[in-house]
CSV table of C-alpha atoms in Angstrom, one decimal:
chain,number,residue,atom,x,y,z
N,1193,UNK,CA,93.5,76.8,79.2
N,1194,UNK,CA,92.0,73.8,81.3
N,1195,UNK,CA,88.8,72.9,79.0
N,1196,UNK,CA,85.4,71.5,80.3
N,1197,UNK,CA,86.1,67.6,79.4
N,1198,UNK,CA,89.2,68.0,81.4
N,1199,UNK,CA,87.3,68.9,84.6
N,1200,UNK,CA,84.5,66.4,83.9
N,1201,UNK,CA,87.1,63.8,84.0
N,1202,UNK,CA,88.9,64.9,86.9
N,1203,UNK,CA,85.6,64.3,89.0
N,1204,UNK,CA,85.9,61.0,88.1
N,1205,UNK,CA,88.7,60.6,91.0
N,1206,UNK,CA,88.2,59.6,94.5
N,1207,UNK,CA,88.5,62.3,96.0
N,1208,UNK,CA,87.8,64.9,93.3
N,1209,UNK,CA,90.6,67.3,94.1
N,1210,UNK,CA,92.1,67.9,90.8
N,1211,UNK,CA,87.9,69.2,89.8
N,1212,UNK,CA,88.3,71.5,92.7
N,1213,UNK,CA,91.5,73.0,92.1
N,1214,UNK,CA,90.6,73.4,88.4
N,1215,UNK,CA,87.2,75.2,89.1
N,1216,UNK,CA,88.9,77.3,91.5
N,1217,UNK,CA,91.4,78.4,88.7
N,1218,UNK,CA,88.4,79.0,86.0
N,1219,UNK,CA,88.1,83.0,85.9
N,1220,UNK,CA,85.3,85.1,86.8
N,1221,UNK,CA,83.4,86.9,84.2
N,1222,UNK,CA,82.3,90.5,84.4
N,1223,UNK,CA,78.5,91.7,83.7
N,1224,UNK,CA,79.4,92.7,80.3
N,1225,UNK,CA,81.4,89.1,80.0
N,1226,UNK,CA,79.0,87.6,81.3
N,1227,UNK,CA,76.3,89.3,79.5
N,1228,UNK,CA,77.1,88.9,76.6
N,1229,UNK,CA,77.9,85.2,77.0
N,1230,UNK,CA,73.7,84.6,77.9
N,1231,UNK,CA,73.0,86.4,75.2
N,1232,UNK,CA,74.8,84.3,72.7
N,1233,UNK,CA,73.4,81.4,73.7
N,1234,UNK,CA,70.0,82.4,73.6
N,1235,UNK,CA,69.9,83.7,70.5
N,1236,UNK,CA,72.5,81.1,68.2
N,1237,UNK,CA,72.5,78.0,70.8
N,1238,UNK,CA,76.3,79.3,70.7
N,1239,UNK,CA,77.6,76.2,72.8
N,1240,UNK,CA,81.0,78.0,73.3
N,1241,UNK,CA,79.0,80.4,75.6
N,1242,UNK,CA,77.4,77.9,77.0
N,1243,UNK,CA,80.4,76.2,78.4
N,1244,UNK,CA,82.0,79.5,79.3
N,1245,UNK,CA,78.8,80.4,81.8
N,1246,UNK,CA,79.3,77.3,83.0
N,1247,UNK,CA,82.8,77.1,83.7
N,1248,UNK,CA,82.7,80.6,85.8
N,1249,UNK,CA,80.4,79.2,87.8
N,1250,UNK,CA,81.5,75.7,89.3
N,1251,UNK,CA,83.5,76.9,92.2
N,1252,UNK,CA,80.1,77.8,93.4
N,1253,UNK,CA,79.3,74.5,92.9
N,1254,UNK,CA,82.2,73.3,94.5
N,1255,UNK,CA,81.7,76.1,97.3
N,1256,UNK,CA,78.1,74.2,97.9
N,1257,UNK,CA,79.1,70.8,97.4
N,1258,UNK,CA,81.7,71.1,100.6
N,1259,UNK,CA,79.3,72.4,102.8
N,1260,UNK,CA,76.7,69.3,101.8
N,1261,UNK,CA,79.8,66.9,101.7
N,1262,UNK,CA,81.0,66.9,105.4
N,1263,UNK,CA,77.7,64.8,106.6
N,1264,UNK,CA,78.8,62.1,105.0
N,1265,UNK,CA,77.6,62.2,100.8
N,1266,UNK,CA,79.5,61.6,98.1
N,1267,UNK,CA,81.3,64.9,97.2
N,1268,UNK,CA,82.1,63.6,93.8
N,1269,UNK,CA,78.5,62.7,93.4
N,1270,UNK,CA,76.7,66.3,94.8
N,1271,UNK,CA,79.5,67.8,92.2
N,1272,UNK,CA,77.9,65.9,89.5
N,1273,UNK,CA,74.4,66.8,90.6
N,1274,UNK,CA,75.2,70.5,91.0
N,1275,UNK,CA,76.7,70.4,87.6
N,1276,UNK,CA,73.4,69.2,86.1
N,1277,UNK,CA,71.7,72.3,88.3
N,1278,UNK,CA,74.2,74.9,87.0
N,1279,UNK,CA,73.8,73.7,83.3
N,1280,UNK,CA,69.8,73.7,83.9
N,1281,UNK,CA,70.1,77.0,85.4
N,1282,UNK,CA,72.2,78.3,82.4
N,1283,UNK,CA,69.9,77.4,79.9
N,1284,UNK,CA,67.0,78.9,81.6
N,1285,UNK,CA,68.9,81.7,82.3
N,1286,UNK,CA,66.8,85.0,80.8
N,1287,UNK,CA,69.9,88.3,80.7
N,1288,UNK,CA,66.9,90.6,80.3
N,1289,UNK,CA,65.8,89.6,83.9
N,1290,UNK,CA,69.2,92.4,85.3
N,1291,UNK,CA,70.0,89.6,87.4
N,1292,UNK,CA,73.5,87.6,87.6
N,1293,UNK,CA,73.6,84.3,86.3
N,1294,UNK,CA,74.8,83.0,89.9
N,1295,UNK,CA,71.8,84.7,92.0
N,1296,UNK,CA,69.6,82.2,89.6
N,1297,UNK,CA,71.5,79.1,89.7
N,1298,UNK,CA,71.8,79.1,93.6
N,1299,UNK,CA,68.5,77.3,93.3
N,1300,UNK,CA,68.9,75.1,90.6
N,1301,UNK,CA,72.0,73.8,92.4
N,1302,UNK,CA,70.5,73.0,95.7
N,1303,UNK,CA,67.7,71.5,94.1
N,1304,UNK,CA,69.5,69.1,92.4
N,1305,UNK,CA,72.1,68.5,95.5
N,1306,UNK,CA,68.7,68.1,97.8
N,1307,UNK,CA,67.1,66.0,95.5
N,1308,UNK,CA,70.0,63.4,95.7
N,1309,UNK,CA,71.0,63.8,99.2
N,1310,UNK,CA,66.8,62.4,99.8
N,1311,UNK,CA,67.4,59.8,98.0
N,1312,UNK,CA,70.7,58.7,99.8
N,1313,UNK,CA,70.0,60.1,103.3
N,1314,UNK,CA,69.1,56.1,104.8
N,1315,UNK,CA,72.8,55.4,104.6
N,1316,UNK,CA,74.2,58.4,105.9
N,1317,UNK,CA,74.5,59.1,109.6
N,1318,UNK,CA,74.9,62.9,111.3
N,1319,UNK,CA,77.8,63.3,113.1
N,1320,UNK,CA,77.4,63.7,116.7
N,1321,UNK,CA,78.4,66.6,117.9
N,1322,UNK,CA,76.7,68.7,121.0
N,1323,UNK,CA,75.9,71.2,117.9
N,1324,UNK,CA,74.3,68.7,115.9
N,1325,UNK,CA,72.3,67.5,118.9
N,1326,UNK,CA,70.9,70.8,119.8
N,1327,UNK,CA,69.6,70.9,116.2
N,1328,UNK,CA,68.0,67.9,116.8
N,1329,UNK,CA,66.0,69.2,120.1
N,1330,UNK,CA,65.0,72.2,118.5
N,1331,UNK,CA,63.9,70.4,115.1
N,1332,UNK,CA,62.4,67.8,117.5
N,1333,UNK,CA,60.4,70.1,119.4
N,1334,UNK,CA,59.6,72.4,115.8
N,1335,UNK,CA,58.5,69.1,114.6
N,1336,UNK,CA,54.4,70.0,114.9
N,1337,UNK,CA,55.2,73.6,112.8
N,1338,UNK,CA,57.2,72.0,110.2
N,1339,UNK,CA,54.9,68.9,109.6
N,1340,UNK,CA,51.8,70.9,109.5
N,1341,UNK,CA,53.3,73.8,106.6
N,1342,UNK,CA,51.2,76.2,108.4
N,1343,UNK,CA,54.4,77.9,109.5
N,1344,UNK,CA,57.6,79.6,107.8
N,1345,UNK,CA,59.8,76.7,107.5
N,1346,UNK,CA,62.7,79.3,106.4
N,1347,UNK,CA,61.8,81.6,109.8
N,1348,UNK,CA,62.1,78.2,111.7
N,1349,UNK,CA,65.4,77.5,110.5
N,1350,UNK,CA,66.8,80.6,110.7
N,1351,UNK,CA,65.7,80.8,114.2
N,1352,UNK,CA,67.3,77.4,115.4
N,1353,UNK,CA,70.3,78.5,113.1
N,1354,UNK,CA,71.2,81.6,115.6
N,1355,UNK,CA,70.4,79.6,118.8
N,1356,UNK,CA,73.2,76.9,117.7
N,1357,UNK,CA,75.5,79.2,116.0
N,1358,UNK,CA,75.6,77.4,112.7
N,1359,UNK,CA,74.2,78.2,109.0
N,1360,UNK,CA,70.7,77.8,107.8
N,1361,UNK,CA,71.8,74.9,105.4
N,1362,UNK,CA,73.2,72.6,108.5
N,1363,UNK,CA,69.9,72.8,109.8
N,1364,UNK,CA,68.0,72.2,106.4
N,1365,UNK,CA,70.6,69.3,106.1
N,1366,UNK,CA,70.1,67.5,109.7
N,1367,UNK,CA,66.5,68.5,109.2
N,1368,UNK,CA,66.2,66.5,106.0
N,1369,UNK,CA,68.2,63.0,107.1
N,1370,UNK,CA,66.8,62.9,110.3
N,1371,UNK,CA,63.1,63.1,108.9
N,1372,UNK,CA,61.7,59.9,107.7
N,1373,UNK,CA,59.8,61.5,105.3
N,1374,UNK,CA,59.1,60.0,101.8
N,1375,UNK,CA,60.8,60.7,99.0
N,1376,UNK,CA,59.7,63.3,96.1
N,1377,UNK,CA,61.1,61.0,93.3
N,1378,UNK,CA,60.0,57.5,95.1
N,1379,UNK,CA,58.1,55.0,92.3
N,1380,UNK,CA,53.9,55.4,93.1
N,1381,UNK,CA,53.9,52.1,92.0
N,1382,UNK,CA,55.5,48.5,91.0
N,1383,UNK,CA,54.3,49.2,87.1
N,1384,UNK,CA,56.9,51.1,84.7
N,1385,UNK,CA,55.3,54.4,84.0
N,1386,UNK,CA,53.4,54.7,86.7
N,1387,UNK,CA,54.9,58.1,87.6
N,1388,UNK,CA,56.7,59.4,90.5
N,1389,UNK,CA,55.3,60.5,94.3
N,1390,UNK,CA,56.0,63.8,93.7
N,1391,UNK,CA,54.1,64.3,90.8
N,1392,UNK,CA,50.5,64.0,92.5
N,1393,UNK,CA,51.6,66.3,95.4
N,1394,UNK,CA,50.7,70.1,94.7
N,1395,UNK,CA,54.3,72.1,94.3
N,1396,UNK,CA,54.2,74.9,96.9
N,1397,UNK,CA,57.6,76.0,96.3
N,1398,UNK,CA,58.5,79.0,94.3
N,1399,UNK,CA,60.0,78.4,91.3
N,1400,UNK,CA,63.5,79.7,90.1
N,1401,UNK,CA,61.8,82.6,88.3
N,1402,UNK,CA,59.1,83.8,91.3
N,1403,UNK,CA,62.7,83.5,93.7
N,1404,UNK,CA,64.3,85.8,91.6
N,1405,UNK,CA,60.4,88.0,91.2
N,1406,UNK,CA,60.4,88.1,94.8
N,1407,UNK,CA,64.0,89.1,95.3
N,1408,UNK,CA,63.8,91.5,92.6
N,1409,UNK,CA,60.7,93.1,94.5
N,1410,UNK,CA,62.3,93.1,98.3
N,1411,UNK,CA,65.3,95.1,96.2
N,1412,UNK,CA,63.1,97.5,95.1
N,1413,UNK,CA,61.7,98.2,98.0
N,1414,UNK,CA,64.8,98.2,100.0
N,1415,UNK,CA,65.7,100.5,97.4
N,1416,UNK,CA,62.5,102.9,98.4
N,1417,UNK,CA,63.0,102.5,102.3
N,1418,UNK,CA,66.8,103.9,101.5
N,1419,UNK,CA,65.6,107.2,99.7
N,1420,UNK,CA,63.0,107.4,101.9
N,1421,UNK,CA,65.9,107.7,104.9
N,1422,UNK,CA,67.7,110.1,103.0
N,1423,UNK,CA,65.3,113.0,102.9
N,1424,UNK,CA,65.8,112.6,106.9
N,1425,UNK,CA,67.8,115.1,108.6
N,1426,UNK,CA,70.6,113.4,110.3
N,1427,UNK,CA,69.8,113.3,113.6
N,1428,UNK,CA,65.8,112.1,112.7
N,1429,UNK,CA,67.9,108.9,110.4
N,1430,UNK,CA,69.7,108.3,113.2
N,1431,UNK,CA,67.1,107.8,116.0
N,1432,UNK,CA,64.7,106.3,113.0
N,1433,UNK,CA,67.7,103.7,111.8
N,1434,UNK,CA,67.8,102.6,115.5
N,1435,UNK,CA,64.4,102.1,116.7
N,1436,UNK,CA,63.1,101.4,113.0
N,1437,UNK,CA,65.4,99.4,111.3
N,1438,UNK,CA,67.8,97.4,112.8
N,1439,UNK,CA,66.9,93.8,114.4
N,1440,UNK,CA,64.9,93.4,117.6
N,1441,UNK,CA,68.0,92.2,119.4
N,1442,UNK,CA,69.9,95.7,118.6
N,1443,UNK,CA,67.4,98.2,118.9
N,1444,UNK,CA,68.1,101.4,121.4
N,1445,UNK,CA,66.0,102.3,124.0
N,1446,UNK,CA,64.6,105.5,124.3
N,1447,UNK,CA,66.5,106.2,127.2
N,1448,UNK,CA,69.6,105.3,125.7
N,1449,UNK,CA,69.3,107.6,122.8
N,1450,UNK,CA,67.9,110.6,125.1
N,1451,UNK,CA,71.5,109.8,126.8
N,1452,UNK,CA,73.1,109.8,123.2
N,1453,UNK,CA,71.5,113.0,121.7
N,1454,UNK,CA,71.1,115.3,125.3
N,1455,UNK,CA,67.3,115.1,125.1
N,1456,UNK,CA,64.4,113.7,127.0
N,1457,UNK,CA,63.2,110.2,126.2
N,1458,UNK,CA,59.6,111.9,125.2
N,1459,UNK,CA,61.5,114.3,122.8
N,1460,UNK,CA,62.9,111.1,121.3
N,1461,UNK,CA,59.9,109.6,120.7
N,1462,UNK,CA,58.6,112.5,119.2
N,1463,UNK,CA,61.5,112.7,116.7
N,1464,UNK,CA,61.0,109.2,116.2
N,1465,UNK,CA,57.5,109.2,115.6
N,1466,UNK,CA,57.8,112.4,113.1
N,1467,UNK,CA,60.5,110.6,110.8
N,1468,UNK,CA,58.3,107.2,110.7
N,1469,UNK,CA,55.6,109.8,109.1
N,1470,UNK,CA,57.9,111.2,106.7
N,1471,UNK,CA,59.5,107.9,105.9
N,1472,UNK,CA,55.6,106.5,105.3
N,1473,UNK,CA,54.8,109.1,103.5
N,1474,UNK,CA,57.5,109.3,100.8
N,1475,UNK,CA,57.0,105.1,100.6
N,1476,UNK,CA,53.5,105.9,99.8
N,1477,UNK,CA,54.2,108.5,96.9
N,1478,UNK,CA,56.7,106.0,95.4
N,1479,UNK,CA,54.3,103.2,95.7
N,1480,UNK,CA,51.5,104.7,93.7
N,1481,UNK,CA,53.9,105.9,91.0
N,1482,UNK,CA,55.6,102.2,90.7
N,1483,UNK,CA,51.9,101.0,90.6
N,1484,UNK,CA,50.5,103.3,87.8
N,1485,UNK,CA,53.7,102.1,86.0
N,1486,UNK,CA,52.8,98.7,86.4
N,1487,UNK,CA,49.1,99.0,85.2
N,1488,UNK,CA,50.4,100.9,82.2
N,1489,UNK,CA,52.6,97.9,81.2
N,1490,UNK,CA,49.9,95.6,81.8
N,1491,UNK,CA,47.4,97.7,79.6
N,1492,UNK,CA,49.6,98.1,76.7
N,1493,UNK,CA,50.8,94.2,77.0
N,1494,UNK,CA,47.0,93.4,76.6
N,1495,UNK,CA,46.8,95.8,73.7
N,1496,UNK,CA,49.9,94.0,71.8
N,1497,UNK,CA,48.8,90.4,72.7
N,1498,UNK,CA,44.7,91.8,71.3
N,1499,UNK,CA,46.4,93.8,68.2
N,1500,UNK,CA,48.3,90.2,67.5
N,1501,UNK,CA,45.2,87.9,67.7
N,1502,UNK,CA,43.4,90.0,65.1
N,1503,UNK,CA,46.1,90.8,62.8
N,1504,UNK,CA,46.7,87.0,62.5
N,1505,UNK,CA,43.4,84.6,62.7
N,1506,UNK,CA,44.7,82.4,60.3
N,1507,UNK,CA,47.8,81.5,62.1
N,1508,UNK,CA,45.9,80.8,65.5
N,1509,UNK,CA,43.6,78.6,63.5
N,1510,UNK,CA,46.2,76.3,62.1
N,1511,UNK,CA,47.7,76.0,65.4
N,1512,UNK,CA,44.7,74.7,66.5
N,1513,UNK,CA,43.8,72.7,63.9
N,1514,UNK,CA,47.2,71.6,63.4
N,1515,UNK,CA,48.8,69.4,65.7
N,1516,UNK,CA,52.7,70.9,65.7
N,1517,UNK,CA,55.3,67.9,64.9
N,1518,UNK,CA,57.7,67.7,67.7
N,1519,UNK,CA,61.4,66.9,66.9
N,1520,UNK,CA,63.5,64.7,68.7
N,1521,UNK,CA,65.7,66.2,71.1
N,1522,UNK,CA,68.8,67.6,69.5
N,1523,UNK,CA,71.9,67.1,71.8
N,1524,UNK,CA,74.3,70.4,70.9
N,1525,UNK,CA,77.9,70.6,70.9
N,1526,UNK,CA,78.9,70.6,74.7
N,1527,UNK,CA,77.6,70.1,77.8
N,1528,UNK,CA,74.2,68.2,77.9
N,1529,UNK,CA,72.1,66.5,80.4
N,1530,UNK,CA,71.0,63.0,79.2
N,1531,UNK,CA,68.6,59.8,81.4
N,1532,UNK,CA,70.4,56.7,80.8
N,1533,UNK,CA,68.9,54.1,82.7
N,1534,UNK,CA,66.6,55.9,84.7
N,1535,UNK,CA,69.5,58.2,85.8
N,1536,UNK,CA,70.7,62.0,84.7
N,1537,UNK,CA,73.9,62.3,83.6
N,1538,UNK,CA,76.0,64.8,82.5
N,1539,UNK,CA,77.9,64.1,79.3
N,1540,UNK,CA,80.3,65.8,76.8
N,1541,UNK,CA,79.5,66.1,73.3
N,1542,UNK,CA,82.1,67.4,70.7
């Protein structure tokens, strides 16, 4: 079986084909696989199922790193990088979430990858092509809505994305080497220590765990909007589906659907207008229920977290009057992220 060190040498090549092929040939692992894996880990630091998360998971780095690699950066070096996001993601990873691992570590990867592609974007040049130039001209003339972060930078993407027929991340990439704009990790000052630029600049980006909140409530709700449908009969779903939910682009006209269903357009509207009721109605019912559920939670988390503080003064008292001793940071068996000279690196331990 092709081990972990083996594919952390082979990135070391120029062109780091052997580290693709190999991640390619790494299996999958099923929910219970994988699972179980997280679970390890968490509970005995087992560094076996460490590696094995992260092993099933770097042809999505891989998969990311192309996509990054074709404007010019070091695919050797966003490997690295994603590497060091998968491994962070891994061991933040929380099983009881119900999430995959790779929904999570989608973000830790391009964090990393972006990170490093801002700090090498001066020597790097976007290709020109007439798609890459209409990026351009619609970034360019976006420029006042993505400067001010009054607007949805991800809507503004998306939106110059479909006009030039390419993928959000091409325009998040051309977006980011064509802007001038400083650095996150730049030095504040000349003076070791002095900290970083991004550190006095307020973080409005969700963090891994509100991505996967958010996503987790959108699912549920999607969830609702589907049941919701199915208590339609099928001709009130249909007409609903079409004038309801599909995008603005695709939506059927009344008279259209008065053609399709051997009505008039008013009786359409009627239908259409009764099943938006029903559908509101039955979102409203399930709403209330997932909120009284919510509130009980909270109430008997505030009863644990009171019962706790009374049952043990003496332990919060120490803790305050105890400063905790912090140990030195243990590097385990395996994978591990370590700074050597101002630099991350991802190293091998045995």
């Amino acid at each position: 079986m092709v081990t972990a060190i083996a594919i952390a040498k082979s990135a070391e090549t120029p062109t780091a084909r052997d580290f693709i092929a190999k991640a390619k040939a790494m299996p999958y692992l099923t929910l219970a696989e994988e699972t179980a894996a997280a679970r390890r880990l968490e509970e005995h630091g087992d560094s076996d199922a460490r590696n094995l998360l992260v092993n099933s998971h770097l042809r999505q780095v891989v998969k990311m790193a192309m996509v990054w690699a074709k404007y010019g950066f070091s695919a050797e070096d966003l490997i690295q990088e994603g590497n060091m996001g998968l491994m962070t993601a891994v061991q933040k990873f929380d099983v009881s979430k119900g999430h995959r691992l790779t929904t999570y570590a989608t973000w830790w990867i391009k964090a990393f990858m972006a990170d490093y592609m801002m700090k090498n974007r001066s020597s790097i040049r976007i290709p020109n092509t007439a798609k890459n130039k209409k990026v351009l001209m619609l970034l360019s003339k976006a420029k006042t809505a993505l400067a001010s972060g009054n607007g949805n930078v991800a809507a503004i993407y998306k939106k110059i994305a479909k006009a030039c027929e390419c993928d959000i991340d091409t325009v998040r990439i051309i977006h980011t080497l064509s802007t001038g704009t400083k650095s996150f990790s730049d030095p504040t000052g000349q003076e070791e220590g002095t900290g970083e630029f991004g550190d006095f600049i307020p973080d409005t980006a969700p963090l891994p765990e509100e991505v996967v909140a958010d996503w987790d409530e959108r699912s549920a709700r999607h969830n609702i909007l589907q049941r919701a449908v199915s208590t339609l009969n099928e001709r009130e779903a249909a007409i609903f589906k079409w004038r309801r939910m599909v995008d603005e682009d695709d939506i059927k006209t009344l008279e259209t659907l008065s053609g399709e269903f051997g009505v008039s357009r008013e009786r359409i509207r009627q239908i259409e207008v009764g099943a938006f009721e029903k559908v509101q109605a039955f979102i409203h019912k399930e709403e209330l229920a997932r909120r009284g559920e919510e509130l009980a939670r909270i109430a008997a988390e505030r009863t644990r977290v009171s019962k706790a503080a009374t049952d043990k003064p003496k332990m919060i008292l120490a803790a305050v009057t105890e400063p905790k001793k912090i140990a030195a940071p243990k590097k385990t068996p395996g994978w591990n992220v370590v700074t050597r000279n101002g630099e991350r690196q991802l190293v091998f331990c045995p």
